[in-house]
């Protein structure tokens, strides 16, 4: 099984879980990377939910809900490169299919109309499902979907800030934000956060163990954390939106020092 894939103009390094083109990059979690790898290996074919769960989570038993959430995050990352295409199609009650032949960048795209259902965020704001919804309910869900999108843009803006942030960065911070430095094992981590937000000690402990001279930006909106990071040594980083339930688990998975 290959470790490097080409999705039209986008490169995917499955070993690092890194999606990138000439302008931007997105880091996937280990589970998301495994899911996308299997879909790429079986592109334009239907891959069942059970196959995806077995391959991505290996010896761990998970629910369809966990699979739905992970697919939603992959779709969110891919949408920045293919805003007009739904590359991962949902096959109701069966599984998913990676439709590379239907992207607008494909040379052999078929010129015909395809009837599709409306794809909207579900009410827990983490999964996506194709469904036809009444207008009032659709409007409510669209509003919540826009909120999630706003959070994602805020996190991405924070990441871009890190790329140009000078050493005397504190004087450039908004009055509502503060910065703290954590030094551990010869590495210095700078954490930028809202003054009103108290970082849990468990998060500080996880970040302190990262073997890099990194800048982190953390904020919390509702039950979700906006997390951006930048490795000063490699000049690379990324942005994530993590729910509170899986926060510490996902932070531990990120190999920032290898980026």
PDB file of N, CA, C and O in Angstrom, residues 25-89:
ATOM      1  N   UNK A  25      -1.923  23.608   3.624  1.00  0.00           N
ATOM      2  CA  UNK A  25      -1.815  22.218   4.057  1.00  0.00           C
ATOM      3  C   UNK A  25      -2.719  21.977   5.254  1.00  0.00           C
ATOM      4  O   UNK A  25      -3.031  22.884   6.006  1.00  0.00           O
ATOM      5  N   UNK A  26      -3.152  20.737   5.403  1.00  0.00           N
ATOM      6  CA  UNK A  26      -4.008  20.334   6.514  1.00  0.00           C
ATOM      7  C   UNK A  26      -3.499  19.012   7.079  1.00  0.00           C
ATOM      8  O   UNK A  26      -3.167  18.094   6.328  1.00  0.00           O
ATOM      9  N   UNK A  27      -3.464  18.934   8.378  1.00  0.00           N
ATOM     10  CA  UNK A  27      -2.998  17.716   9.045  1.00  0.00           C
ATOM     11  C   UNK A  27      -4.193  16.904   9.535  1.00  0.00           C
ATOM     12  O   UNK A  27      -5.053  17.418  10.247  1.00  0.00           O
ATOM     13  N   UNK A  28      -4.252  15.645   9.143  1.00  0.00           N
ATOM     14  CA  UNK A  28      -5.301  14.740   9.590  1.00  0.00           C
ATOM     15  C   UNK A  28      -4.813  13.932  10.790  1.00  0.00           C
ATOM     16  O   UNK A  28      -3.609  13.720  10.955  1.00  0.00           O
ATOM     17  N   UNK A  29      -5.750  13.471  11.607  1.00  0.00           N
ATOM     18  CA  UNK A  29      -5.391  12.583  12.708  1.00  0.00           C
ATOM     19  C   UNK A  29      -5.037  11.205  12.127  1.00  0.00           C
ATOM     20  O   UNK A  29      -5.270  10.939  10.937  1.00  0.00           O
ATOM     21  N   UNK A  30      -4.509  10.349  12.973  1.00  0.00           N
ATOM     22  CA  UNK A  30      -4.128   9.005  12.526  1.00  0.00           C
ATOM     23  C   UNK A  30      -5.334   8.264  11.952  1.00  0.00           C
ATOM     24  O   UNK A  30      -5.253   7.653  10.876  1.00  0.00           O
ATOM     25  N   UNK A  31      -6.476   8.336  12.656  1.00  0.00           N
ATOM     26  CA  UNK A  31      -7.679   7.635  12.211  1.00  0.00           C
ATOM     27  C   UNK A  31      -8.185   8.197  10.892  1.00  0.00           C
ATOM     28  O   UNK A  31      -8.522   7.447   9.967  1.00  0.00           O
ATOM     29  N   UNK A  32      -8.235   9.522  10.777  1.00  0.00           N
ATOM     30  CA  UNK A  32      -8.691  10.156   9.538  1.00  0.00           C
ATOM     31  C   UNK A  32      -7.777   9.790   8.372  1.00  0.00           C
ATOM     32  O   UNK A  32      -8.237   9.552   7.252  1.00  0.00           O
ATOM     33  N   UNK A  33      -6.474   9.741   8.637  1.00  0.00           N
ATOM     34  CA  UNK A  33      -5.510   9.383   7.604  1.00  0.00           C
ATOM     35  C   UNK A  33      -5.728   7.955   7.118  1.00  0.00           C
ATOM     36  O   UNK A  33      -5.664   7.672   5.916  1.00  0.00           O
ATOM     37  N   UNK A  34      -5.998   7.036   8.040  1.00  0.00           N
ATOM     38  CA  UNK A  34      -6.241   5.637   7.667  1.00  0.00           C
ATOM     39  C   UNK A  34      -7.512   5.523   6.815  1.00  0.00           C
ATOM     40  O   UNK A  34      -7.542   4.778   5.826  1.00  0.00           O
ATOM     41  N   UNK A  35      -8.553   6.266   7.193  1.00  0.00           N
ATOM     42  CA  UNK A  35      -9.800   6.222   6.438  1.00  0.00           C
ATOM     43  C   UNK A  35      -9.592   6.726   5.005  1.00  0.00           C
ATOM     44  O   UNK A  35     -10.035   6.099   4.037  1.00  0.00           O
ATOM     45  N   UNK A  36      -8.925   7.866   4.881  1.00  0.00           N
ATOM     46  CA  UNK A  36      -8.694   8.439   3.553  1.00  0.00           C
ATOM     47  C   UNK A  36      -7.803   7.522   2.710  1.00  0.00           C
ATOM     48  O   UNK A  36      -8.001   7.382   1.502  1.00  0.00           O
ATOM     49  N   UNK A  37      -6.831   6.881   3.343  1.00  0.00           N
ATOM     50  CA  UNK A  37      -5.942   5.959   2.625  1.00  0.00           C
ATOM     51  C   UNK A  37      -6.732   4.807   2.004  1.00  0.00           C
ATOM     52  O   UNK A  37      -6.548   4.469   0.831  1.00  0.00           O
ATOM     53  N   UNK A  38      -7.640   4.202   2.787  1.00  0.00           N
ATOM     54  CA  UNK A  38      -8.420   3.083   2.269  1.00  0.00           C
ATOM     55  C   UNK A  38      -9.353   3.540   1.149  1.00  0.00           C
ATOM     56  O   UNK A  38      -9.513   2.848   0.135  1.00  0.00           O
ATOM     57  N   UNK A  39      -9.963   4.712   1.309  1.00  0.00           N
ATOM     58  CA  UNK A  39     -10.843   5.234   0.267  1.00  0.00           C
ATOM     59  C   UNK A  39     -10.066   5.516  -1.027  1.00  0.00           C
ATOM     60  O   UNK A  39     -10.572   5.301  -2.129  1.00  0.00           O
ATOM     61  N   UNK A  40      -8.831   5.988  -0.888  1.00  0.00           N
ATOM     62  CA  UNK A  40      -7.995   6.242  -2.068  1.00  0.00           C
ATOM     63  C   UNK A  40      -7.581   4.941  -2.746  1.00  0.00           C
ATOM     64  O   UNK A  40      -7.512   4.852  -3.971  1.00  0.00           O
ATOM     65  N   UNK A  41      -7.259   3.928  -1.941  1.00  0.00           N
ATOM     66  CA  UNK A  41      -6.885   2.632  -2.497  1.00  0.00           C
ATOM     67  C   UNK A  41      -8.058   2.006  -3.253  1.00  0.00           C
ATOM     68  O   UNK A  41      -7.859   1.230  -4.188  1.00  0.00           O
ATOM     69  N   UNK A  42      -9.275   2.350  -2.835  1.00  0.00           N
ATOM     70  CA  UNK A  42     -10.473   1.792  -3.456  1.00  0.00           C
ATOM     71  C   UNK A  42     -11.284   2.884  -4.140  1.00  0.00           C
ATOM     72  O   UNK A  42     -12.519   2.806  -4.164  1.00  0.00           O
ATOM     73  N   UNK A  43     -10.612   3.908  -4.657  1.00  0.00           N
ATOM     74  CA  UNK A  43     -11.294   5.070  -5.224  1.00  0.00           C
ATOM     75  C   UNK A  43     -12.301   4.666  -6.286  1.00  0.00           C
ATOM     76  O   UNK A  43     -12.088   3.751  -7.071  1.00  0.00           O
ATOM     77  N   UNK A  44     -13.444   5.399  -6.260  1.00  0.00           N
ATOM     78  CA  UNK A  44     -14.578   5.183  -7.160  1.00  0.00           C
ATOM     79  C   UNK A  44     -15.281   3.844  -6.913  1.00  0.00           C
ATOM     80  O   UNK A  44     -16.094   3.406  -7.730  1.00  0.00           O
ATOM     81  N   UNK A  45     -14.968   3.200  -5.774  1.00  0.00           N
ATOM     82  CA  UNK A  45     -15.662   1.985  -5.361  1.00  0.00           C
ATOM     83  C   UNK A  45     -16.336   2.230  -4.005  1.00  0.00           C
ATOM     84  O   UNK A  45     -15.867   3.041  -3.208  1.00  0.00           O
ATOM     85  N   UNK A  46     -17.405   1.522  -3.746  1.00  0.00           N
ATOM     86  CA  UNK A  46     -18.077   1.627  -2.449  1.00  0.00           C
ATOM     87  C   UNK A  46     -17.292   0.826  -1.416  1.00  0.00           C
ATOM     88  O   UNK A  46     -17.007  -0.350  -1.624  1.00  0.00           O
ATOM     89  N   UNK A  47     -16.943   1.479  -0.318  1.00  0.00           N
ATOM     90  CA  UNK A  47     -16.252   0.802   0.784  1.00  0.00           C
ATOM     91  C   UNK A  47     -17.227   0.760   1.952  1.00  0.00           C
ATOM     92  O   UNK A  47     -17.746   1.799   2.379  1.00  0.00           O
ATOM     93  N   UNK A  48     -17.496  -0.425   2.461  1.00  0.00           N
ATOM     94  CA  UNK A  48     -18.492  -0.571   3.519  1.00  0.00           C
ATOM     95  C   UNK A  48     -18.032   0.067   4.829  1.00  0.00           C
ATOM     96  O   UNK A  48     -16.827   0.245   5.066  1.00  0.00           O
ATOM     97  N   UNK A  49     -18.991   0.384   5.678  1.00  0.00           N
ATOM     98  CA  UNK A  49     -18.686   0.974   6.983  1.00  0.00           C
ATOM     99  C   UNK A  49     -17.812   0.035   7.809  1.00  0.00           C
ATOM    100  O   UNK A  49     -16.889   0.479   8.495  1.00  0.00           O
ATOM    101  N   UNK A  50     -18.122  -1.253   7.763  1.00  0.00           N
ATOM    102  CA  UNK A  50     -17.367  -2.217   8.557  1.00  0.00           C
ATOM    103  C   UNK A  50     -15.911  -2.302   8.110  1.00  0.00           C
ATOM    104  O   UNK A  50     -14.996  -2.394   8.929  1.00  0.00           O
ATOM    105  N   UNK A  51     -15.694  -2.266   6.796  1.00  0.00           N
ATOM    106  CA  UNK A  51     -14.324  -2.291   6.279  1.00  0.00           C
ATOM    107  C   UNK A  51     -13.546  -1.068   6.745  1.00  0.00           C
ATOM    108  O   UNK A  51     -12.377  -1.164   7.159  1.00  0.00           O
ATOM    109  N   UNK A  52     -14.188   0.086   6.684  1.00  0.00           N
ATOM    110  CA  UNK A  52     -13.534   1.336   7.087  1.00  0.00           C
ATOM    111  C   UNK A  52     -13.205   1.336   8.572  1.00  0.00           C
ATOM    112  O   UNK A  52     -12.107   1.720   8.983  1.00  0.00           O
ATOM    113  N   UNK A  53     -14.153   0.882   9.402  1.00  0.00           N
ATOM    114  CA  UNK A  53     -13.925   0.863  10.850  1.00  0.00           C
ATOM    115  C   UNK A  53     -12.827  -0.122  11.225  1.00  0.00           C
ATOM    116  O   UNK A  53     -11.981   0.175  12.073  1.00  0.00           O
ATOM    117  N   UNK A  54     -12.837  -1.289  10.584  1.00  0.00           N
ATOM    118  CA  UNK A  54     -11.816  -2.298  10.883  1.00  0.00           C
ATOM    119  C   UNK A  54     -10.425  -1.807  10.494  1.00  0.00           C
ATOM    120  O   UNK A  54      -9.453  -1.993  11.231  1.00  0.00           O
ATOM    121  N   UNK A  55     -10.332  -1.137   9.341  1.00  0.00           N
ATOM    122  CA  UNK A  55      -9.035  -0.670   8.854  1.00  0.00           C
ATOM    123  C   UNK A  55      -8.516   0.518   9.668  1.00  0.00           C
ATOM    124  O   UNK A  55      -7.331   0.577  10.006  1.00  0.00           O
ATOM    125  N   UNK A  56      -9.396   1.448  10.017  1.00  0.00           N
ATOM    126  CA  UNK A  56      -8.964   2.679  10.692  1.00  0.00           C
ATOM    127  C   UNK A  56      -8.750   2.497  12.180  1.00  0.00           C
ATOM    128  O   UNK A  56      -7.806   3.038  12.763  1.00  0.00           O
ATOM    129  N   UNK A  57      -9.623   1.729  12.815  1.00  0.00           N
ATOM    130  CA  UNK A  57      -9.525   1.569  14.280  1.00  0.00           C
ATOM    131  C   UNK A  57      -8.901   0.228  14.660  1.00  0.00           C
ATOM    132  O   UNK A  57      -8.718  -0.054  15.838  1.00  0.00           O
ATOM    133  N   UNK A  58      -8.650  -0.607  13.677  1.00  0.00           N
ATOM    134  CA  UNK A  58      -7.981  -1.896  13.865  1.00  0.00           C
ATOM    135  C   UNK A  58      -8.667  -2.749  14.937  1.00  0.00           C
ATOM    136  O   UNK A  58      -9.761  -3.234  14.727  1.00  0.00           O
ATOM    137  N   UNK A  59      -8.060  -2.895  16.109  1.00  0.00           N
ATOM    138  CA  UNK A  59      -8.600  -3.829  17.107  1.00  0.00           C
ATOM    139  C   UNK A  59      -9.591  -3.159  18.064  1.00  0.00           C
ATOM    140  O   UNK A  59     -10.007  -3.768  19.053  1.00  0.00           O
ATOM    141  N   UNK A  60      -9.971  -1.935  17.794  1.00  0.00           N
ATOM    142  CA  UNK A  60     -10.918  -1.218  18.651  1.00  0.00           C
ATOM    143  C   UNK A  60     -12.306  -1.238  18.026  1.00  0.00           C
ATOM    144  O   UNK A  60     -12.461  -0.974  16.832  1.00  0.00           O
ATOM    145  N   UNK A  61     -13.307  -1.553  18.831  1.00  0.00           N
ATOM    146  CA  UNK A  61     -14.691  -1.567  18.350  1.00  0.00           C
ATOM    147  C   UNK A  61     -15.275  -0.169  18.504  1.00  0.00           C
ATOM    148  O   UNK A  61     -15.259   0.405  19.585  1.00  0.00           O
ATOM    149  N   UNK A  62     -15.772   0.404  17.405  1.00  0.00           N
ATOM    150  CA  UNK A  62     -16.344   1.750  17.432  1.00  0.00           C
ATOM    151  C   UNK A  62     -17.721   1.732  16.780  1.00  0.00           C
ATOM    152  O   UNK A  62     -18.077   0.794  16.062  1.00  0.00           O
ATOM    153  N   UNK A  63     -18.500   2.775  17.027  1.00  0.00           N
ATOM    154  CA  UNK A  63     -19.843   2.878  16.466  1.00  0.00           C
ATOM    155  C   UNK A  63     -19.811   3.587  15.112  1.00  0.00           C
ATOM    156  O   UNK A  63     -18.815   4.195  14.741  1.00  0.00           O
ATOM    157  N   UNK A  64     -20.923   3.512  14.411  1.00  0.00           N
ATOM    158  CA  UNK A  64     -21.045   4.226  13.137  1.00  0.00           C
ATOM    159  C   UNK A  64     -20.925   5.735  13.342  1.00  0.00           C
ATOM    160  O   UNK A  64     -20.487   6.460  12.451  1.00  0.00           O
ATOM    161  N   UNK A  65     -21.321   6.189  14.522  1.00  0.00           N
ATOM    162  CA  UNK A  65     -21.250   7.622  14.817  1.00  0.00           C
ATOM    163  C   UNK A  65     -19.809   8.119  14.780  1.00  0.00           C
ATOM    164  O   UNK A  65     -19.520   9.206  14.261  1.00  0.00           O
ATOM    165  N   UNK A  66     -18.879   7.329  15.320  1.00  0.00           N
ATOM    166  CA  UNK A  66     -17.460   7.709  15.297  1.00  0.00           C
ATOM    167  C   UNK A  66     -16.950   7.781  13.864  1.00  0.00           C
ATOM    168  O   UNK A  66     -16.184   8.685  13.504  1.00  0.00           O
ATOM    169  N   UNK A  67     -17.395   6.846  13.033  1.00  0.00           N
ATOM    170  CA  UNK A  67     -17.001   6.849  11.621  1.00  0.00           C
ATOM    171  C   UNK A  67     -17.550   8.090  10.920  1.00  0.00           C
ATOM    172  O   UNK A  67     -16.837   8.756  10.167  1.00  0.00           O
ATOM    173  N   UNK A  68     -18.808   8.413  11.190  1.00  0.00           N
ATOM    174  CA  UNK A  68     -19.442   9.580  10.571  1.00  0.00           C
ATOM    175  C   UNK A  68     -18.699  10.862  10.922  1.00  0.00           C
ATOM    176  O   UNK A  68     -18.464  11.725  10.064  1.00  0.00           O
ATOM    177  N   UNK A  69     -18.296  11.002  12.182  1.00  0.00           N
ATOM    178  CA  UNK A  69     -17.582  12.198  12.627  1.00  0.00           C
ATOM    179  C   UNK A  69     -16.223  12.317  11.925  1.00  0.00           C
ATOM    180  O   UNK A  69     -15.818  13.410  11.513  1.00  0.00           O
ATOM    181  N   UNK A  70     -15.526  11.198  11.801  1.00  0.00           N
ATOM    182  CA  UNK A  70     -14.206  11.230  11.165  1.00  0.00           C
ATOM    183  C   UNK A  70     -14.316  11.557   9.675  1.00  0.00           C
ATOM    184  O   UNK A  70     -13.518  12.326   9.141  1.00  0.00           O
ATOM    185  N   UNK A  71     -15.310  10.976   9.006  1.00  0.00           N
ATOM    186  CA  UNK A  71     -15.524  11.270   7.582  1.00  0.00           C
ATOM    187  C   UNK A  71     -15.848  12.754   7.403  1.00  0.00           C
ATOM    188  O   UNK A  71     -15.389  13.409   6.459  1.00  0.00           O
ATOM    189  N   UNK A  72     -16.639  13.308   8.342  1.00  0.00           N
ATOM    190  CA  UNK A  72     -17.006  14.721   8.269  1.00  0.00           C
ATOM    191  C   UNK A  72     -15.771  15.618   8.353  1.00  0.00           C
ATOM    192  O   UNK A  72     -15.658  16.627   7.645  1.00  0.00           O
ATOM    193  N   UNK A  73     -14.821  15.253   9.204  1.00  0.00           N
ATOM    194  CA  UNK A  73     -13.601  16.050   9.353  1.00  0.00           C
ATOM    195  C   UNK A  73     -12.729  15.961   8.093  1.00  0.00           C
ATOM    196  O   UNK A  73     -12.101  16.943   7.694  1.00  0.00           O
ATOM    197  N   UNK A  74     -12.701  14.774   7.481  1.00  0.00           N
ATOM    198  CA  UNK A  74     -11.949  14.631   6.231  1.00  0.00           C
ATOM    199  C   UNK A  74     -12.588  15.488   5.145  1.00  0.00           C
ATOM    200  O   UNK A  74     -11.900  16.183   4.389  1.00  0.00           O
ATOM    201  N   UNK A  75     -13.914  15.447   5.071  1.00  0.00           N
ATOM    202  CA  UNK A  75     -14.627  16.273   4.089  1.00  0.00           C
ATOM    203  C   UNK A  75     -14.332  17.749   4.297  1.00  0.00           C
ATOM    204  O   UNK A  75     -14.151  18.512   3.343  1.00  0.00           O
ATOM    205  N   UNK A  76     -14.288  18.148   5.550  1.00  0.00           N
ATOM    206  CA  UNK A  76     -14.020  19.555   5.856  1.00  0.00           C
ATOM    207  C   UNK A  76     -12.638  19.962   5.348  1.00  0.00           C
ATOM    208  O   UNK A  76     -12.463  21.052   4.786  1.00  0.00           O
ATOM    209  N   UNK A  77     -11.648  19.096   5.538  1.00  0.00           N
ATOM    210  CA  UNK A  77     -10.294  19.394   5.054  1.00  0.00           C
ATOM    211  C   UNK A  77     -10.242  19.422   3.527  1.00  0.00           C
ATOM    212  O   UNK A  77      -9.645  20.320   2.931  1.00  0.00           O
ATOM    213  N   UNK A  78     -10.901  18.460   2.887  1.00  0.00           N
ATOM    214  CA  UNK A  78     -10.889  18.399   1.428  1.00  0.00           C
ATOM    215  C   UNK A  78     -11.634  19.561   0.796  1.00  0.00           C
ATOM    216  O   UNK A  78     -11.305  19.992  -0.321  1.00  0.00           O
ATOM    217  N   UNK A  79     -12.642  20.086   1.489  1.00  0.00           N
ATOM    218  CA  UNK A  79     -13.462  21.164   0.923  1.00  0.00           C
ATOM    219  C   UNK A  79     -12.667  22.441   0.694  1.00  0.00           C
ATOM    220  O   UNK A  79     -13.043  23.275  -0.124  1.00  0.00           O
ATOM    221  N   UNK A  80     -11.544  22.617   1.406  1.00  0.00           N
ATOM    222  CA  UNK A  80     -10.721  23.808   1.188  1.00  0.00           C
ATOM    223  C   UNK A  80      -9.985  23.737  -0.149  1.00  0.00           C
ATOM    224  O   UNK A  80      -9.609  24.758  -0.708  1.00  0.00           O
ATOM    225  N   UNK A  81      -9.791  22.502  -0.649  1.00  0.00           N
ATOM    226  CA  UNK A  81      -9.132  22.321  -1.940  1.00  0.00           C
ATOM    227  C   UNK A  81     -10.145  22.147  -3.078  1.00  0.00           C
ATOM    228  O   UNK A  81      -9.884  22.516  -4.210  1.00  0.00           O
ATOM    229  N   UNK A  82     -11.292  21.563  -2.746  1.00  0.00           N
ATOM    230  CA  UNK A  82     -12.334  21.307  -3.741  1.00  0.00           C
ATOM    231  C   UNK A  82     -13.669  21.880  -3.250  1.00  0.00           C
ATOM    232  O   UNK A  82     -14.575  21.127  -2.877  1.00  0.00           O
ATOM    233  N   UNK A  83     -13.808  23.204  -3.237  1.00  0.00           N
ATOM    234  CA  UNK A  83     -15.007  23.832  -2.667  1.00  0.00           C
ATOM    235  C   UNK A  83     -16.295  23.521  -3.415  1.00  0.00           C
ATOM    236  O   UNK A  83     -17.380  23.620  -2.846  1.00  0.00           O
ATOM    237  N   UNK A  84     -16.193  23.128  -4.673  1.00  0.00           N
ATOM    238  CA  UNK A  84     -17.396  22.886  -5.477  1.00  0.00           C
ATOM    239  C   UNK A  84     -17.696  21.407  -5.681  1.00  0.00           C
ATOM    240  O   UNK A  84     -18.590  21.064  -6.448  1.00  0.00           O
ATOM    241  N   UNK A  85     -16.951  20.549  -4.997  1.00  0.00           N
ATOM    242  CA  UNK A  85     -17.121  19.110  -5.204  1.00  0.00           C
ATOM    243  C   UNK A  85     -17.293  18.382  -3.871  1.00  0.00           C
ATOM    244  O   UNK A  85     -16.639  18.694  -2.890  1.00  0.00           O
ATOM    245  N   UNK A  86     -18.178  17.399  -3.883  1.00  0.00           N
ATOM    246  CA  UNK A  86     -18.343  16.490  -2.740  1.00  0.00           C
ATOM    247  C   UNK A  86     -17.598  15.218  -3.104  1.00  0.00           C
ATOM    248  O   UNK A  86     -18.157  14.298  -3.705  1.00  0.00           O
ATOM    249  N   UNK A  87     -16.316  15.158  -2.758  1.00  0.00           N
ATOM    250  CA  UNK A  87     -15.473  14.055  -3.211  1.00  0.00           C
ATOM    251  C   UNK A  87     -15.843  12.736  -2.533  1.00  0.00           C
ATOM    252  O   UNK A  87     -15.837  11.678  -3.148  1.00  0.00           O
ATOM    253  N   UNK A  88     -16.161  12.800  -1.230  1.00  0.00           N
ATOM    254  CA  UNK A  88     -16.554  11.578  -0.515  1.00  0.00           C
ATOM    255  C   UNK A  88     -18.070  11.496  -0.497  1.00  0.00           C
ATOM    256  O   UNK A  88     -18.741  12.306   0.147  1.00  0.00           O
ATOM    257  N   UNK A  89     -18.609  10.536  -1.222  1.00  0.00           N
ATOM    258  CA  UNK A  89     -20.062  10.367  -1.303  1.00  0.00           C
ATOM    259  C   UNK A  89     -20.543   9.367  -0.258  1.00  0.00           C
ATOM    260  O   UNK A  89     -19.874   8.361   0.015  1.00  0.00           O
TER     261      UNK A  89
END
